[in-house]
Coordinates of C-alpha atoms and ligand atoms in Angstrom, one line a residue:
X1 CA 5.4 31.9 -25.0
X2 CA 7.7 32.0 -21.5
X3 CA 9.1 28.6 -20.9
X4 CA 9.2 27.6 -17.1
X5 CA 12.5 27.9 -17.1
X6 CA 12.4 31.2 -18.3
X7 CA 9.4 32.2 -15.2
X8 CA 11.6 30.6 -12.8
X9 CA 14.4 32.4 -13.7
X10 CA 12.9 35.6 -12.3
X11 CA 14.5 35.9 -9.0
X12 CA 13.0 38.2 -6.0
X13 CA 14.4 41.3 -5.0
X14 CA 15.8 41.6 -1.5
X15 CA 12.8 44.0 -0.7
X16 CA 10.8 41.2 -2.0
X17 CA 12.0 38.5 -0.1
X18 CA 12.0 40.9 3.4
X19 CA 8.1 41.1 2.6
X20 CA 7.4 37.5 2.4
X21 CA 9.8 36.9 5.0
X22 CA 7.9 39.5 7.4
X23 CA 4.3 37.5 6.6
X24 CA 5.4 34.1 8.8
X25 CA 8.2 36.1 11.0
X26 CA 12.1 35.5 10.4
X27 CA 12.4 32.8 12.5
X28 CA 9.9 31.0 9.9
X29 CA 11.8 32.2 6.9
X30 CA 14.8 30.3 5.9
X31 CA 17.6 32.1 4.2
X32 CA 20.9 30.4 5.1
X33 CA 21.9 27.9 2.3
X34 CA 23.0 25.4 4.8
X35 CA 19.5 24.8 6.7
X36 CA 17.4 25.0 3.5
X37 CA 19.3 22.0 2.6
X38 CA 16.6 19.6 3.9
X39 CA 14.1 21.2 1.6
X40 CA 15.8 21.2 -1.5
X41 CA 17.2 17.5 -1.7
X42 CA 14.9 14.3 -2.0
X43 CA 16.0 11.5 -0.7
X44 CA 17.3 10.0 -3.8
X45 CA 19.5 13.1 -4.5
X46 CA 17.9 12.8 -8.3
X47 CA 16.9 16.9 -7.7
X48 CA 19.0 19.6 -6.2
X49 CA 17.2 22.9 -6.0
X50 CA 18.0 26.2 -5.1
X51 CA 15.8 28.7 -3.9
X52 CA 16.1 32.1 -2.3
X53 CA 13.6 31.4 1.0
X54 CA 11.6 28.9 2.6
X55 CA 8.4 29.9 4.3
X56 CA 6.8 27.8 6.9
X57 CA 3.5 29.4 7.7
X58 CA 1.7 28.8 11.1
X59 CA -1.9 29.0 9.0
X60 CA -4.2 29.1 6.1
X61 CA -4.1 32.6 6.7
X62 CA -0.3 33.1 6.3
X63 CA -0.6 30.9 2.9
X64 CA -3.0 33.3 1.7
X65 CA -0.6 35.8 2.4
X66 CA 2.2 34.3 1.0
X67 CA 0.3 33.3 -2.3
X68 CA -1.1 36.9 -2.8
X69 CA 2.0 38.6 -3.2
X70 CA 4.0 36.3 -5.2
X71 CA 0.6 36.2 -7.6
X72 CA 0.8 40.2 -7.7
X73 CA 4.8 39.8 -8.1
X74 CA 4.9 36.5 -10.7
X75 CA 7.0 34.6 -8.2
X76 CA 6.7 31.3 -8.3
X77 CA 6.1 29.2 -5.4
X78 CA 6.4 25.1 -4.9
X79 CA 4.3 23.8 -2.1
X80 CA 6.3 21.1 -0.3
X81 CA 5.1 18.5 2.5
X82 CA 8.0 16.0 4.3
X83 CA 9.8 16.2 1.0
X84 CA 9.3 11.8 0.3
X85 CA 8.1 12.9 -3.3
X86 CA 9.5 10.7 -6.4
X87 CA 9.3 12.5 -8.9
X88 CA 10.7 15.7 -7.7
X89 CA 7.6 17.4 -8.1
X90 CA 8.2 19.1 -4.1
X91 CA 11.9 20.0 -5.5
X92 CA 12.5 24.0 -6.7
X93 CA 14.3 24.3 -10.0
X94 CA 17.7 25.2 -10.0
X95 CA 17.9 28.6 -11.8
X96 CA 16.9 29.3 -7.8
X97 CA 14.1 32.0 -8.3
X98 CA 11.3 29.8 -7.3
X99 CA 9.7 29.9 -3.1
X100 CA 9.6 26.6 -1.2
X101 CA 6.5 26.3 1.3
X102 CA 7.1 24.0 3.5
X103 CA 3.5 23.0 4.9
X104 CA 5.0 21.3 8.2
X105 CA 4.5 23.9 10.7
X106 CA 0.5 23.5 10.3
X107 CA -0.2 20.2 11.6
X108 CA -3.3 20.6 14.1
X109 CA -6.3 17.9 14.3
X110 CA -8.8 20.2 14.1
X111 CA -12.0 18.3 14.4
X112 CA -12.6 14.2 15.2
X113 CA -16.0 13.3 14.6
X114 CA -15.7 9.3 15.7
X115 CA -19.6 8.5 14.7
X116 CA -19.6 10.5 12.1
X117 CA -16.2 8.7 10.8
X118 CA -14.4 11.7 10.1
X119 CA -11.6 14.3 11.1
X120 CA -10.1 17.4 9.5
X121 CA -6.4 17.8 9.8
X122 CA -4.2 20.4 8.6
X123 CA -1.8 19.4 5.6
X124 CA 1.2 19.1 7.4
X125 CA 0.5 16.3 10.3
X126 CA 2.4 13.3 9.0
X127 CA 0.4 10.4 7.5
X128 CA 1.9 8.6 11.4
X129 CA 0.3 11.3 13.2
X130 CA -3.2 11.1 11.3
X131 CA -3.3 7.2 11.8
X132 CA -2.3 7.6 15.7
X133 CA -4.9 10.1 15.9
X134 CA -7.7 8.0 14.2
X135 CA -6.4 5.2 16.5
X136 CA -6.2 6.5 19.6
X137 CA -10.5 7.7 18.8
X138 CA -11.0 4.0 18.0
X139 CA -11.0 4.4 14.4
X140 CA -8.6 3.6 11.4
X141 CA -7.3 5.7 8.8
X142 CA -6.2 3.5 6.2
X143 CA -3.3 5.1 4.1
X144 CA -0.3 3.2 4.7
X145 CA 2.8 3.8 2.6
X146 CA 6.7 3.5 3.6
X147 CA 7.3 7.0 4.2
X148 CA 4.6 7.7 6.4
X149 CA 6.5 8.7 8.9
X150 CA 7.7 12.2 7.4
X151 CA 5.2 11.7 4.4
X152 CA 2.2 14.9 5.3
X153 CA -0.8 14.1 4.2
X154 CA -1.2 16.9 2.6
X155 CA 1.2 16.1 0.3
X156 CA -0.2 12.3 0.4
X157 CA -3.4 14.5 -1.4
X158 CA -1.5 16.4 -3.8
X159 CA -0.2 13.9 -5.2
X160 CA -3.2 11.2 -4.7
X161 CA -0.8 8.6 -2.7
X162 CA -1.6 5.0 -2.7
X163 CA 0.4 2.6 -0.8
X164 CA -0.6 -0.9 0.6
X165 CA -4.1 -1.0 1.4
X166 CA -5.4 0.7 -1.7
X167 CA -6.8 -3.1 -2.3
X168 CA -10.0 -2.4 0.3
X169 CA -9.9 1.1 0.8
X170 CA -8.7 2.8 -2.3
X171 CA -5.9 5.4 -2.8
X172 CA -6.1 8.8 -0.9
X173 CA -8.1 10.0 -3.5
X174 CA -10.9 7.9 -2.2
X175 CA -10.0 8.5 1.5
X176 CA -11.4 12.3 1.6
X177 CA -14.3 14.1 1.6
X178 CA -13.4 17.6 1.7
X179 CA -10.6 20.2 1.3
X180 CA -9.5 23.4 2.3
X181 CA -7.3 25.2 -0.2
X182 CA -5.5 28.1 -1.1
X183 CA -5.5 29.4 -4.7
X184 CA -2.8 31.0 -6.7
X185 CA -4.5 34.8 -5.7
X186 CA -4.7 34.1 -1.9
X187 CA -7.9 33.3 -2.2
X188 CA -9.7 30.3 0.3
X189 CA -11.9 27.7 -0.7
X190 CA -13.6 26.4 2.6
X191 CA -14.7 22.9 1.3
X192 CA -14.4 21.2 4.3
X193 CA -17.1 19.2 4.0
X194 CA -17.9 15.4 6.0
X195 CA -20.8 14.3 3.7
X196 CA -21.0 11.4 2.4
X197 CA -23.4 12.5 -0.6
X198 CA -23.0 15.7 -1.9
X199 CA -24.3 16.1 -5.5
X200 CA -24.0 20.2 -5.8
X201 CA -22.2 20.8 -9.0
X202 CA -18.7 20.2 -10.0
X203 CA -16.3 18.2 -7.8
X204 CA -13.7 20.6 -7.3
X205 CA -12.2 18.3 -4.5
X206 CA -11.7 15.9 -6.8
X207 CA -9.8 19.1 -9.2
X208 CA -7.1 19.4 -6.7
X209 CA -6.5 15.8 -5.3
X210 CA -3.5 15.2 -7.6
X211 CA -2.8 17.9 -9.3
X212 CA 1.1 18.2 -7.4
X213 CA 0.7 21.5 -6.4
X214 CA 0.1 22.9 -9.8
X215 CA -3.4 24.4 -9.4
X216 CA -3.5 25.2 -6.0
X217 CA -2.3 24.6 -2.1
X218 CA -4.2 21.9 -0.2
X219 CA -3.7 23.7 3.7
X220 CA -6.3 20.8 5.3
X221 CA -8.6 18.2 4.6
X222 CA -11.3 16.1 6.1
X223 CA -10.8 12.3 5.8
X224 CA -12.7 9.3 6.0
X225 CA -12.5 6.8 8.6
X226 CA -13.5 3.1 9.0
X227 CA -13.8 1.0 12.3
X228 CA -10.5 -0.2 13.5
X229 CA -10.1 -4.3 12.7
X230 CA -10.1 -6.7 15.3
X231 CA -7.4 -9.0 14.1
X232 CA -4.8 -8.8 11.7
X233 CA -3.7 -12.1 9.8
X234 CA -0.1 -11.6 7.9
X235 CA 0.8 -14.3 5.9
X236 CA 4.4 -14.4 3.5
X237 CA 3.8 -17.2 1.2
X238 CA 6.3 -19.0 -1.6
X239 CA 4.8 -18.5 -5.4
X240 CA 6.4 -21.4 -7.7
X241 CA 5.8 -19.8 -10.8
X242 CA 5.2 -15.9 -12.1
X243 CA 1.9 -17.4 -13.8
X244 CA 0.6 -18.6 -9.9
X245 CA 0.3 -15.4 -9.1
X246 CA -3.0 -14.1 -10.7
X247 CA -5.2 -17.6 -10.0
X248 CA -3.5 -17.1 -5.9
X249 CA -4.7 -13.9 -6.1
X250 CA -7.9 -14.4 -7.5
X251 CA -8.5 -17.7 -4.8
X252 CA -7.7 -14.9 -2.0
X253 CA -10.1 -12.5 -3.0
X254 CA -12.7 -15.1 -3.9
X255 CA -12.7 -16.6 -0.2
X256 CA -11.5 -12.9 1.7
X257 CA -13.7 -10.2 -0.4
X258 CA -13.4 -7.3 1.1
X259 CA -11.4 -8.5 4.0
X260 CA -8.2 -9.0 1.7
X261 CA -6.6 -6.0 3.2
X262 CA -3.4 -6.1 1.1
X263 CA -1.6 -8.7 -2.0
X264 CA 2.0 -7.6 -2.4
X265 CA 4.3 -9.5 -4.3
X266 CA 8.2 -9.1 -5.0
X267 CA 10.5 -11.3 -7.1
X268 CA 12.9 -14.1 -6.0
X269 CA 15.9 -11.9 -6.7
X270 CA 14.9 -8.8 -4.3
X271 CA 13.8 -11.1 -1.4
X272 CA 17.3 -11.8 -1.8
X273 CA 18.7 -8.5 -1.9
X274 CA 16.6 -7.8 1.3
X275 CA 17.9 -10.7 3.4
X276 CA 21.3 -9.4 2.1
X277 CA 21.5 -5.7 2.2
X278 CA 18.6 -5.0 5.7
X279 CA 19.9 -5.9 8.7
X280 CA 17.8 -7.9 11.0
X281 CA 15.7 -9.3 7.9
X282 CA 16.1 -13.2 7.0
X283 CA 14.6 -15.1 4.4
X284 CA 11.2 -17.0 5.8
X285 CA 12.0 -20.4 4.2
X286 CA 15.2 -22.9 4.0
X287 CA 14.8 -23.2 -0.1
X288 CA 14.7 -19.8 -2.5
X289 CA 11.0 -19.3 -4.6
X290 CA 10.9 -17.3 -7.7
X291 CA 8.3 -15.0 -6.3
X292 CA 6.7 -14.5 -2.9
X293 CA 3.4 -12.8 -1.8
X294 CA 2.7 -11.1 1.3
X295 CA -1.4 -11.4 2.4
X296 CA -3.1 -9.4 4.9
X297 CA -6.3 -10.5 5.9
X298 CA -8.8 -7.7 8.3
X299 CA -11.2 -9.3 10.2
X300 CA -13.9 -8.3 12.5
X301 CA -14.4 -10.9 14.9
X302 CA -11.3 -12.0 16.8
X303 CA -10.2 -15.0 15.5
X304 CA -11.8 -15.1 12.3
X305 CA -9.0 -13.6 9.9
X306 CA -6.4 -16.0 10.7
X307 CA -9.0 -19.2 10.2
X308 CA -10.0 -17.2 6.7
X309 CA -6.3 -17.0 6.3
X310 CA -5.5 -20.7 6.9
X311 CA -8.3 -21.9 4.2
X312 CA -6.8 -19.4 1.5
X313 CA -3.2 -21.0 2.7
X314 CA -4.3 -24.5 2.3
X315 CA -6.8 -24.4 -0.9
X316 CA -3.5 -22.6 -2.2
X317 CA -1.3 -25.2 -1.4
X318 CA -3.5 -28.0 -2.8
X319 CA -3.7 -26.1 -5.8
X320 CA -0.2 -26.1 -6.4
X321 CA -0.4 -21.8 -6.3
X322 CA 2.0 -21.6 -3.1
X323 CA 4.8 -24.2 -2.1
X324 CA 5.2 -22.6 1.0
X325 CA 4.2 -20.0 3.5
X326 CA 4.6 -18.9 7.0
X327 CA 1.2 -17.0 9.3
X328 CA 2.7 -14.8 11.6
X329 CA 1.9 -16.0 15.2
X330 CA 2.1 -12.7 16.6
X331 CA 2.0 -8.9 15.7
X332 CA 5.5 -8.5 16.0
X333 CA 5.9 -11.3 13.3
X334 CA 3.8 -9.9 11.3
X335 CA 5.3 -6.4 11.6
X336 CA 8.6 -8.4 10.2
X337 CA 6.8 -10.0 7.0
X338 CA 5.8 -6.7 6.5
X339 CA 9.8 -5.5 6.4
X340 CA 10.7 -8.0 4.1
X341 CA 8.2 -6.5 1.8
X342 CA 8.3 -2.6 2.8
X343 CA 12.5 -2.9 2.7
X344 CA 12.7 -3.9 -1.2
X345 CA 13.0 0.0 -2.6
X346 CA 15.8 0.6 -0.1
X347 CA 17.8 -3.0 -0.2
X348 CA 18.2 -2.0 -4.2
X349 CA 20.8 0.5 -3.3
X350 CA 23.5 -2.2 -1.9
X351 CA 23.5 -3.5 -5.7
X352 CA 24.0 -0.2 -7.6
X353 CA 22.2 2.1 -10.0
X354 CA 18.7 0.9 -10.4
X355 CA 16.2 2.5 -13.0
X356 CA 12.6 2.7 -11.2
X357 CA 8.9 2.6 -13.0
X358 CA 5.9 2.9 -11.0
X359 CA 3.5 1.5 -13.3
X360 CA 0.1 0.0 -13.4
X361 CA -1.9 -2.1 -15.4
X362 CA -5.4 -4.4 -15.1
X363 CA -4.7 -6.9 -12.9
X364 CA -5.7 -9.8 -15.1
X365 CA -2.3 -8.5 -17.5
X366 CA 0.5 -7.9 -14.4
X367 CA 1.8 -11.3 -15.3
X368 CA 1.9 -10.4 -19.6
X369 CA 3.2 -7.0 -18.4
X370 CA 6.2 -8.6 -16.7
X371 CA 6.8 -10.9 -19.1
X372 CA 6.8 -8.8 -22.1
X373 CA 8.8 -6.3 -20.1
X374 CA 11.7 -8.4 -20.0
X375 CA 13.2 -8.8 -23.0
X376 CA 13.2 -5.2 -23.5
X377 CA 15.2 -4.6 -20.6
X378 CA 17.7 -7.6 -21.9
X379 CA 18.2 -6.1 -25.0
X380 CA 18.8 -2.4 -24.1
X381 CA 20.8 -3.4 -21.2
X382 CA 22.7 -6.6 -21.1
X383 CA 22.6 -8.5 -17.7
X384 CA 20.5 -5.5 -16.3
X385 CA 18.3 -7.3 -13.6
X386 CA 14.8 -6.4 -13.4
X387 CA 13.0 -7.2 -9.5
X388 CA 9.5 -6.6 -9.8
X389 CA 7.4 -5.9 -6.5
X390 CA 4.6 -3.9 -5.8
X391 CA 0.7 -3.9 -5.5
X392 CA -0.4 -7.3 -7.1
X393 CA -3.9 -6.4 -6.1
X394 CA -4.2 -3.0 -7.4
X395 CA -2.0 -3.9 -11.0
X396 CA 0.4 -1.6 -9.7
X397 CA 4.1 -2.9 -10.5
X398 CA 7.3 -1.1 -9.2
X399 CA 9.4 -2.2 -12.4
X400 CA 12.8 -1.1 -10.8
X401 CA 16.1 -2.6 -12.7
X402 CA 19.2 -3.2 -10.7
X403 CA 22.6 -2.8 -12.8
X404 CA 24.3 -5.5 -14.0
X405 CA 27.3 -6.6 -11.7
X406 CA 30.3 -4.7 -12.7
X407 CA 28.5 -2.1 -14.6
X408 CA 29.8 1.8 -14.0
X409 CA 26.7 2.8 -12.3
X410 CA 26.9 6.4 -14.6
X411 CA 26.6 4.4 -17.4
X412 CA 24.0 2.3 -16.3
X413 CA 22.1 5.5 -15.1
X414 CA 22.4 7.3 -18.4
X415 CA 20.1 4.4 -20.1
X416 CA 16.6 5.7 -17.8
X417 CA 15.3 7.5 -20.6
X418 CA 15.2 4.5 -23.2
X419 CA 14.4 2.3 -20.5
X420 CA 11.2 4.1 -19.3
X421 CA 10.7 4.8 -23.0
X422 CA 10.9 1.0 -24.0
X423 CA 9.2 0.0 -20.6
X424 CA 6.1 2.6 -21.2
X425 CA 5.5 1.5 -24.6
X426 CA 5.1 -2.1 -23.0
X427 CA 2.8 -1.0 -20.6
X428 CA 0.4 1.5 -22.9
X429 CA 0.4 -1.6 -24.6
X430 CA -1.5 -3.2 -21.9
X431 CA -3.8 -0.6 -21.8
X432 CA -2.1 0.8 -18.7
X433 CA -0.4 3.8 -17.0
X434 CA 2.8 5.2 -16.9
X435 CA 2.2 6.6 -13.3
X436 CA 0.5 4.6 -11.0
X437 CA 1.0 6.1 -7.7
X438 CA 3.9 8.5 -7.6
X439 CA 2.8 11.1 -10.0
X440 CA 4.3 13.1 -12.6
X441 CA 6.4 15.8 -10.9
X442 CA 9.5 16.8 -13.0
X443 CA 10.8 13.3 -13.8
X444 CA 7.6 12.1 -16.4
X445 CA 6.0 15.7 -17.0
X446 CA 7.8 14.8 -21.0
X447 CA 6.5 11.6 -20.8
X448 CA 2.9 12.7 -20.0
X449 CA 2.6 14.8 -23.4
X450 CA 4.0 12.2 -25.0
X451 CA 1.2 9.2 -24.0
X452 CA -2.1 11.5 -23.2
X453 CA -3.9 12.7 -26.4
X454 CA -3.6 15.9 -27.3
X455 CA -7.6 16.6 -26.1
X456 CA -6.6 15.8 -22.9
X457 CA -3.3 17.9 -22.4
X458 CA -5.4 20.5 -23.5
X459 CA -8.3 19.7 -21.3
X460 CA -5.8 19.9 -18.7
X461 CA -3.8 23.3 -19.5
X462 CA -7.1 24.9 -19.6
X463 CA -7.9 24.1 -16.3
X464 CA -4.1 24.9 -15.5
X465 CA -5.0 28.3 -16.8
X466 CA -8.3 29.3 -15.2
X467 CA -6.7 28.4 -11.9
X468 CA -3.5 29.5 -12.2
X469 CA -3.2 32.3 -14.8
X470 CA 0.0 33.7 -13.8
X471 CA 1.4 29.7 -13.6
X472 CA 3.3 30.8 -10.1
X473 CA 2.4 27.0 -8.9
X474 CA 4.8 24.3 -9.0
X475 CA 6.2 26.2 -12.8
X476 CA 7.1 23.5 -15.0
X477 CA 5.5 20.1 -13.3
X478 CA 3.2 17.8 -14.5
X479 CA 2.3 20.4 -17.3
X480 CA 5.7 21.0 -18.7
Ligands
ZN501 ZN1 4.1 1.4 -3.9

């Protein structure tokens, strides 16, 4: 059997590399080491690749193109949108034989059906762009995530992004309902399609949402869209205890439905790194809370979120479920509530080496989760300080773990393994999932064989095999 490493390995021969290079034109086709820098780093620097071209094609056609010949030649080839992956699954290996393609060059709106509530965009317009566009036709598209300002929604598909609204709208899985995409021969499957129903076989859409590149390239899709809310009601409230948090949450959703647009909570501990580490941020009350919960209420009818917004506040308060909380008078205030919130990933850095898990679980076990999690942590790290935050609503937990104070931050780094390890367990244990949102890419693809039964690892190589036989796609993610 060839390993990955061993397909990657192969490297392209200069007359190789002048024929893909001569598909998208020179000026598209990026050999100098120095500016294929920005495609071979993410942003965390956990992956460094190496790789001898980028290719930034102007069109499906090009990607055809490009995927023919490295099919014909065994080359393999790792699809890339604005590089904000996690997992390093948009990351070349290092052995430096493997082709970046860099979607960002195709990022045309190519049809916005406002009645119908759709549009098809191609895979590189940043999630920014496909919001501004549904906006500015009166409509919303709800994917909202940190990065989503160099984040492509193509790449937002591949790897079946969730984000902050999942709550009422689902994660981008549930946002489209159609693709266009490019198979490891060059071939193009035209499943652009705006239906609503559509019960004719097999959902292939479905196939490739998530599948990080591995079975084929996502070049455009056509997305759902939902009538833009009137108002916006933001409210940061104070949570006295961790066990508050589920009955608050359940009160909010009772009274809001549907309307309860987003429930994000953090601990006590990284509201504090926030207010110390972001600039312009400051903590909403005089007095520190264990936990805090940020609430996002949509409403139709101006004036009517913020009312719904005030009941949940007050019920909570009699109920002893919030000591405090501020509504945001205005959109700007809101917008900084939101910071406090969006800022936690990055305000980790000013304390050290922090070990992340992006995990989920039922919502009615978030609070077991956390507090079974923490004595594991305790015990294979001393003073290690776990800050949970995430997506209360959706059971998804970002588990990160700042170093203890003083700690080497090498040495504290060098645990991840038996941390995720001891962390998982906890969470299988839940009946949960080791991968909530971020996907597998390079940094879980051991992990997956380890927790899936082996019917379902080989459910999935088989499909990995019809469509890819040659395994040029993303060689050695997800599917080690
Ligand atoms: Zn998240």
């Amino acid at each position: 059997m060839t390993s990955s490493s061993d397909r990657s390995a192969q490297m392209p021969s200069a007359d190789l590399i002048a024929r893909f290079a001569a598909i998208v034109g020179a000026k598209h086709a990026i050999r100098d080491p120095s500016e294929q820098v920005p495609y071979l780093r993410e942003w965390r620097d956990l992956y460094v690749g190496r790789t001898p071209l980028v290719l930034k094609p102007a069109n499906t056609e090009e990607v055809s193109k490009i995927l023919a010949l490295a099919n014909t030649e065994g080359i393999g080839v790792v699809a890339q949108g604005g590089n904000t992956g996690l997992v390093g699954g948009q990351i070349p290996h290092e052995s430096g034989g493997e082709i970046v393609l860099s979607l960002t060059r195709m990022k045309r709106i190519r049809t916005l059906d406002p009645a119908g509530n759709s549009m098809t965009v191609e895979a590189g317009a940043t999630l920014a762009e496909v919001q501004q566009a549904a906006r500015e036709a009166g409509r919303l598209f709800p994917l909202s995530l940190a990065s989503e300002g160099s984040a492509t929604i193509g790449g937002n598909l591949a790897t079946n992004a969730g984000g902050v609204a999942v709550l009422s709208y689902g994660t981008a899985r549930s946002l489209v309902s159609g693709l266009e995409v490019v198979l490891a021969d060059g071939s193009v499957w035209d499943g652009l399609r705006a239906l609503k129903k559509d019960n004719t076989g097999y959902d292939l859409r479905d196939l490739f949402v998530g599948s990080e590149g591995t079975l084929g390239v996502i070049t455009a899709a056509t997305l759902k869209l939902f009538p833009e809310p009137r108002e916006l009601a933001t409210a940061f409230c104070a949570v006295p205890s961790l066990e508050a948090l589920l009955p608050l949450f359940q009160l909010a959703e009772r009274e809001a439905g549907h309307a309860l647009t987003a429930f994000e909570f953090m601990s006590g501990e990284l509201l504090g790194f926030v207010t110390r580490h972001i600039p312009g941020t400051r903590a909403p009350f005089a007095s520190p809370s264990p936990w805090y919960v940020l609430m996002e209420i949509s409403g139709s009818a101006e004036g009517r979120a913020s009312s719904l917004l005030e009941r949940i506040l007050s019920d909570a308060a009699a109920a002893g479920l919030a000591s405090d909380a501020v509504l945001a008078a205005s959109l700007q205030q809101g917008q900084e509530l939101w910071r406090l919130r969006e800022a936690a990933s990055e305000a980790q850095k000013g304390e050290g080496g922090s070990i992340k898990h992006d995990v989920s679980v039922p919502v009615s076990r978030v609070v077991a989760f956390i507090k079974q999690a923490a004595p594991v942590v305790e015990r294979i790290c001393p003073g290690a300080r776990p800050v949970p935050f995430g997506h209360f609503g959706d059971g998804n937990v970002h588990y990160n773990i700042s170093q203890p104070p003083g700690m080497a931050k090498a040495d504290f780094l060098a645990l991840w393994e038996t941390m995720a390890r001891a962390v998982h367990e906890v969470v299988l244990s839940l009946g949960g999932s080791i991968s909530a949102e971020h996907g597998i890419g390079r940094l879980k693809a051991d992990e997956l064989r380890r927790v899936k039964s082996p019917v379902e690892i080989e459910l999935m190589r088989r499909i990995k095999a019809a469509l890819d036989p040659k395994g040029i796609l993303n060689p050695g993610k997800l599917l080690d």
